[in-house]
Backbone as CSV, one residue per row, in Angstrom:
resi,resn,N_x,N_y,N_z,CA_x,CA_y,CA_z,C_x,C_y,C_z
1,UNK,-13.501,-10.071,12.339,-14.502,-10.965,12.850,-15.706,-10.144,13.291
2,UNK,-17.092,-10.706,13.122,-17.954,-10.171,13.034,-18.708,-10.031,14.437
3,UNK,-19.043,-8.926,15.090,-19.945,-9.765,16.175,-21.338,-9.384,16.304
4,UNK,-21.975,-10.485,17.151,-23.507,-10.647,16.829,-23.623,-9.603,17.566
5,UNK,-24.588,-8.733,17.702,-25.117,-7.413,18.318,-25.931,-7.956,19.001
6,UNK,-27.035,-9.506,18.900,-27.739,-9.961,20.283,-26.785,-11.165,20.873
7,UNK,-26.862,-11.207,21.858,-26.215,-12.321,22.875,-27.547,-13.205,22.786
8,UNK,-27.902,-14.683,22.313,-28.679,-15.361,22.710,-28.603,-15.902,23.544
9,UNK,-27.475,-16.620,24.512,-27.880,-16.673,25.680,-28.565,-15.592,26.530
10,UNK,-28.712,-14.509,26.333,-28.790,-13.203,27.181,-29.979,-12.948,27.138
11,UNK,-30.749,-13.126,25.589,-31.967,-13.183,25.096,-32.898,-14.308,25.460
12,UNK,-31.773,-15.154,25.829,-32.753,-16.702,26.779,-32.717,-16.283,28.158
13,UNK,-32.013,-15.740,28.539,-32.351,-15.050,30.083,-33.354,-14.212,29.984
14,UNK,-33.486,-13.339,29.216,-34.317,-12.460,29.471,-35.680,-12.953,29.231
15,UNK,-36.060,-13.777,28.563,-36.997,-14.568,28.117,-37.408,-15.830,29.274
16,UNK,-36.706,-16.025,30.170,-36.641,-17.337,31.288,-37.017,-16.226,32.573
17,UNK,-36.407,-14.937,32.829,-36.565,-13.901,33.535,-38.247,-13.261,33.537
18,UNK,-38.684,-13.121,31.946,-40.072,-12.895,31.759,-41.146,-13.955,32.320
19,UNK,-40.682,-15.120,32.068,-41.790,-16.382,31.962,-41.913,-16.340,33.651
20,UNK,-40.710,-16.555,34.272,-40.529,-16.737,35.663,-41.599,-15.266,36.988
21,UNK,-41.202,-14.007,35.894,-42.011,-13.260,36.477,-43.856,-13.138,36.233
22,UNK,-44.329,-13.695,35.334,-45.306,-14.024,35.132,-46.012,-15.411,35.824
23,UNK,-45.090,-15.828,35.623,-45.600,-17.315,36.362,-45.649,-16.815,37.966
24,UNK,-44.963,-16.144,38.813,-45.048,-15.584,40.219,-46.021,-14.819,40.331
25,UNK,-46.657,-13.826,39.200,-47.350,-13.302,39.588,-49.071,-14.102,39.277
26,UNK,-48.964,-15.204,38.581,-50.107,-16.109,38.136,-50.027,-16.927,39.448
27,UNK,-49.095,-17.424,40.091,-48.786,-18.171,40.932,-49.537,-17.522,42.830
28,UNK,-48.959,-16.124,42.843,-49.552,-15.661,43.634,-50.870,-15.113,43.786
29,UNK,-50.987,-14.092,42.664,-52.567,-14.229,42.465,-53.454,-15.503,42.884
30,UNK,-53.016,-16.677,42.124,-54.130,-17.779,42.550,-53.945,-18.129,44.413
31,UNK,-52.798,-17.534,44.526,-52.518,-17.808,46.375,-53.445,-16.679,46.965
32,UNK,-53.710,-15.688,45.898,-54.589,-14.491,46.849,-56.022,-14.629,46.605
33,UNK,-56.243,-15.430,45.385,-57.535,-15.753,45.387,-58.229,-17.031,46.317
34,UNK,-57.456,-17.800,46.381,-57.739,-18.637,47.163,-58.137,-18.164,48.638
35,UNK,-57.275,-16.997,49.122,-57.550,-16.813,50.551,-58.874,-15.748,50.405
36,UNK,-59.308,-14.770,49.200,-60.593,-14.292,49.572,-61.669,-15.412,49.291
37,UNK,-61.280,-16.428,48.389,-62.708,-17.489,48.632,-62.717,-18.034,49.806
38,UNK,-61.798,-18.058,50.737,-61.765,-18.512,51.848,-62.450,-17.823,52.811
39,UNK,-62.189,-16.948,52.784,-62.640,-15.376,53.903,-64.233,-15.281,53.279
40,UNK,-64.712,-15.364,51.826,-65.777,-15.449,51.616,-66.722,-16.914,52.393
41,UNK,-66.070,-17.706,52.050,-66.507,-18.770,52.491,-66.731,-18.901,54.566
42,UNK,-65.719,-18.130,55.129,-65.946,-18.121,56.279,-66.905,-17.235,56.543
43,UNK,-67.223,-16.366,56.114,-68.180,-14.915,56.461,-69.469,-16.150,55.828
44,UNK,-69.589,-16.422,54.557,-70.712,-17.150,53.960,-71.022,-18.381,54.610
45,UNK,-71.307,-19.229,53.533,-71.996,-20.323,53.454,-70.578,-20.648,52.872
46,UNK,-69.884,-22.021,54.041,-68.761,-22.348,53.473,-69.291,-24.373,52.739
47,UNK,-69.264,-23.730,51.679,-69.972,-24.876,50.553,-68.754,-25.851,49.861
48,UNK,-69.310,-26.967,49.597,-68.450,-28.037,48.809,-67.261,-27.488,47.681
49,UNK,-68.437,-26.432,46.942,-67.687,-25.868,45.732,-66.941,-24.909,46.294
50,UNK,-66.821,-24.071,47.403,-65.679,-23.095,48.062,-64.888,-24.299,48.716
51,UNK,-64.889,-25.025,48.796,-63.644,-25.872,49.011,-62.785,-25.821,47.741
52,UNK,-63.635,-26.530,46.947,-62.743,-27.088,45.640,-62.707,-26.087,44.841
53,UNK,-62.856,-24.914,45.116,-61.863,-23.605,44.467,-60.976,-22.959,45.453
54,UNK,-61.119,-23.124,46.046,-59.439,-23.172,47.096,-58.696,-23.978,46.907
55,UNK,-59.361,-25.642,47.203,-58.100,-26.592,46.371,-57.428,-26.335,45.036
56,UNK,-58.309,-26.051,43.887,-57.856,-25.834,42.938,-56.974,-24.527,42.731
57,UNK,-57.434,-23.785,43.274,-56.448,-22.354,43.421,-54.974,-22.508,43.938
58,UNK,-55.209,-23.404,44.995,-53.860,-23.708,45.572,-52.799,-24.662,44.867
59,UNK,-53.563,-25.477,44.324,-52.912,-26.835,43.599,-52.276,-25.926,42.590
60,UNK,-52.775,-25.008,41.393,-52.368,-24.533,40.459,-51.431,-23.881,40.669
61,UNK,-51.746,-22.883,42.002,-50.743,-21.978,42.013,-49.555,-22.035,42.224
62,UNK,-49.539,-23.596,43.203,-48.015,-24.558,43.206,-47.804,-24.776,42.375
63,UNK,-48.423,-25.230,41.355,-47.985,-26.003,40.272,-47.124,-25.027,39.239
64,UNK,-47.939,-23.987,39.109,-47.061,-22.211,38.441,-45.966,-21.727,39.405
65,UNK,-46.371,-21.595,40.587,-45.381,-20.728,41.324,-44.390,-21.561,41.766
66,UNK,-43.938,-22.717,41.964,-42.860,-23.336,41.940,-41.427,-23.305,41.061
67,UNK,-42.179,-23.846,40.118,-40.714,-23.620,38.624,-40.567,-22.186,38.414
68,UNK,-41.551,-21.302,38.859,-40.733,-19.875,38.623,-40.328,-19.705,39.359
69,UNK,-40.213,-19.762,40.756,-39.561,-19.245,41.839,-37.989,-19.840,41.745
70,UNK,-37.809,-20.810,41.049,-36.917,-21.888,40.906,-35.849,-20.851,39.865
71,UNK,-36.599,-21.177,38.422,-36.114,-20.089,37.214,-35.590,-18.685,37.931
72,UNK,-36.362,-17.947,38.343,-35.850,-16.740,38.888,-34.641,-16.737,39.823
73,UNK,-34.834,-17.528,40.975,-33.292,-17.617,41.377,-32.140,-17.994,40.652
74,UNK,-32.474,-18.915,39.693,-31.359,-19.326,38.731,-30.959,-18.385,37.904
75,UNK,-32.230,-17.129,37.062,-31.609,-16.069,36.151,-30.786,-15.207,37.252
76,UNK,-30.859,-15.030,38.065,-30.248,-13.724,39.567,-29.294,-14.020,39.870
77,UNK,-28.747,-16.142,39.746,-27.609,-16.287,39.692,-26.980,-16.308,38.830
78,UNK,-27.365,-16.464,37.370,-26.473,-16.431,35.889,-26.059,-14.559,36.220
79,UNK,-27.209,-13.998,36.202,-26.216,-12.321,36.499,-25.340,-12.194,37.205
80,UNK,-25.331,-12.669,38.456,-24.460,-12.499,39.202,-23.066,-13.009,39.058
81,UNK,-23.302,-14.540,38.655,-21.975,-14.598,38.152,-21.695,-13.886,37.096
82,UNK,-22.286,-14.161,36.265,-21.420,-12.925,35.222,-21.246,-11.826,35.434
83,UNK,-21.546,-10.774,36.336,-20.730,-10.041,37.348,-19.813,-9.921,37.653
84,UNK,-19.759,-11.296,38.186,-18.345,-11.510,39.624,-16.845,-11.982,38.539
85,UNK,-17.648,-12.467,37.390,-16.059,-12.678,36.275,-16.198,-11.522,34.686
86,UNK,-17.248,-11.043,35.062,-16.711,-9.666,34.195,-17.112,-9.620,33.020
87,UNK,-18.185,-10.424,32.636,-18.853,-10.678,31.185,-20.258,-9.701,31.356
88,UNK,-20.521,-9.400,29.917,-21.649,-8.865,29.463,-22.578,-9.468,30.534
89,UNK,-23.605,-8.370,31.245,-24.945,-8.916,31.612,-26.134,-8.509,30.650
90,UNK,-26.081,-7.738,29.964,-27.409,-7.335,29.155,-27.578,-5.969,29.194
């Protein structure tokens, strides 16, 4: 019997593991941009449009940084169990 040399589930982790770390770091970024338009906006002229790029910064960055934060705990627990019963992790 033949065996596959990639694990596709393993290859969907690692691929759910990528998306999830990108999306945290798109997710936070827009959380760090939001707070220097803020800090700009307090030192400046805090204007209509420095509102609504903070809103929008924030809205997005929930909107990204949520389901990855989500995904990522879920790939940390597929390793782990497969750990704790002794199967291939990657």
């Amino acid at each position: 019997m033949a065996t596959s040399p990639r694990d596709p589930v393993l290859e969907q982790r690692a691929r759910a593991s990528r998306l999830a770390d990108l999306g945290q770091r798109i997710g936070y970024g827009l959380f760090g941009l939001a707070l220097v338009v803020f800090f700009i906006g307090l030192i400046g002229d805090f204007t209509g449009g420095i509102s609504t790029a903070i809103i929008v910064c924030v809205v997005i960055g929930s909107i990204v940084l949520a389901p990855a934060i989500v995904v990522s705990y879920a790939v940390k627990a597929a390793v782990r169990d497969d750990l704790e019963h002794g199967r291939e992790v990657g």
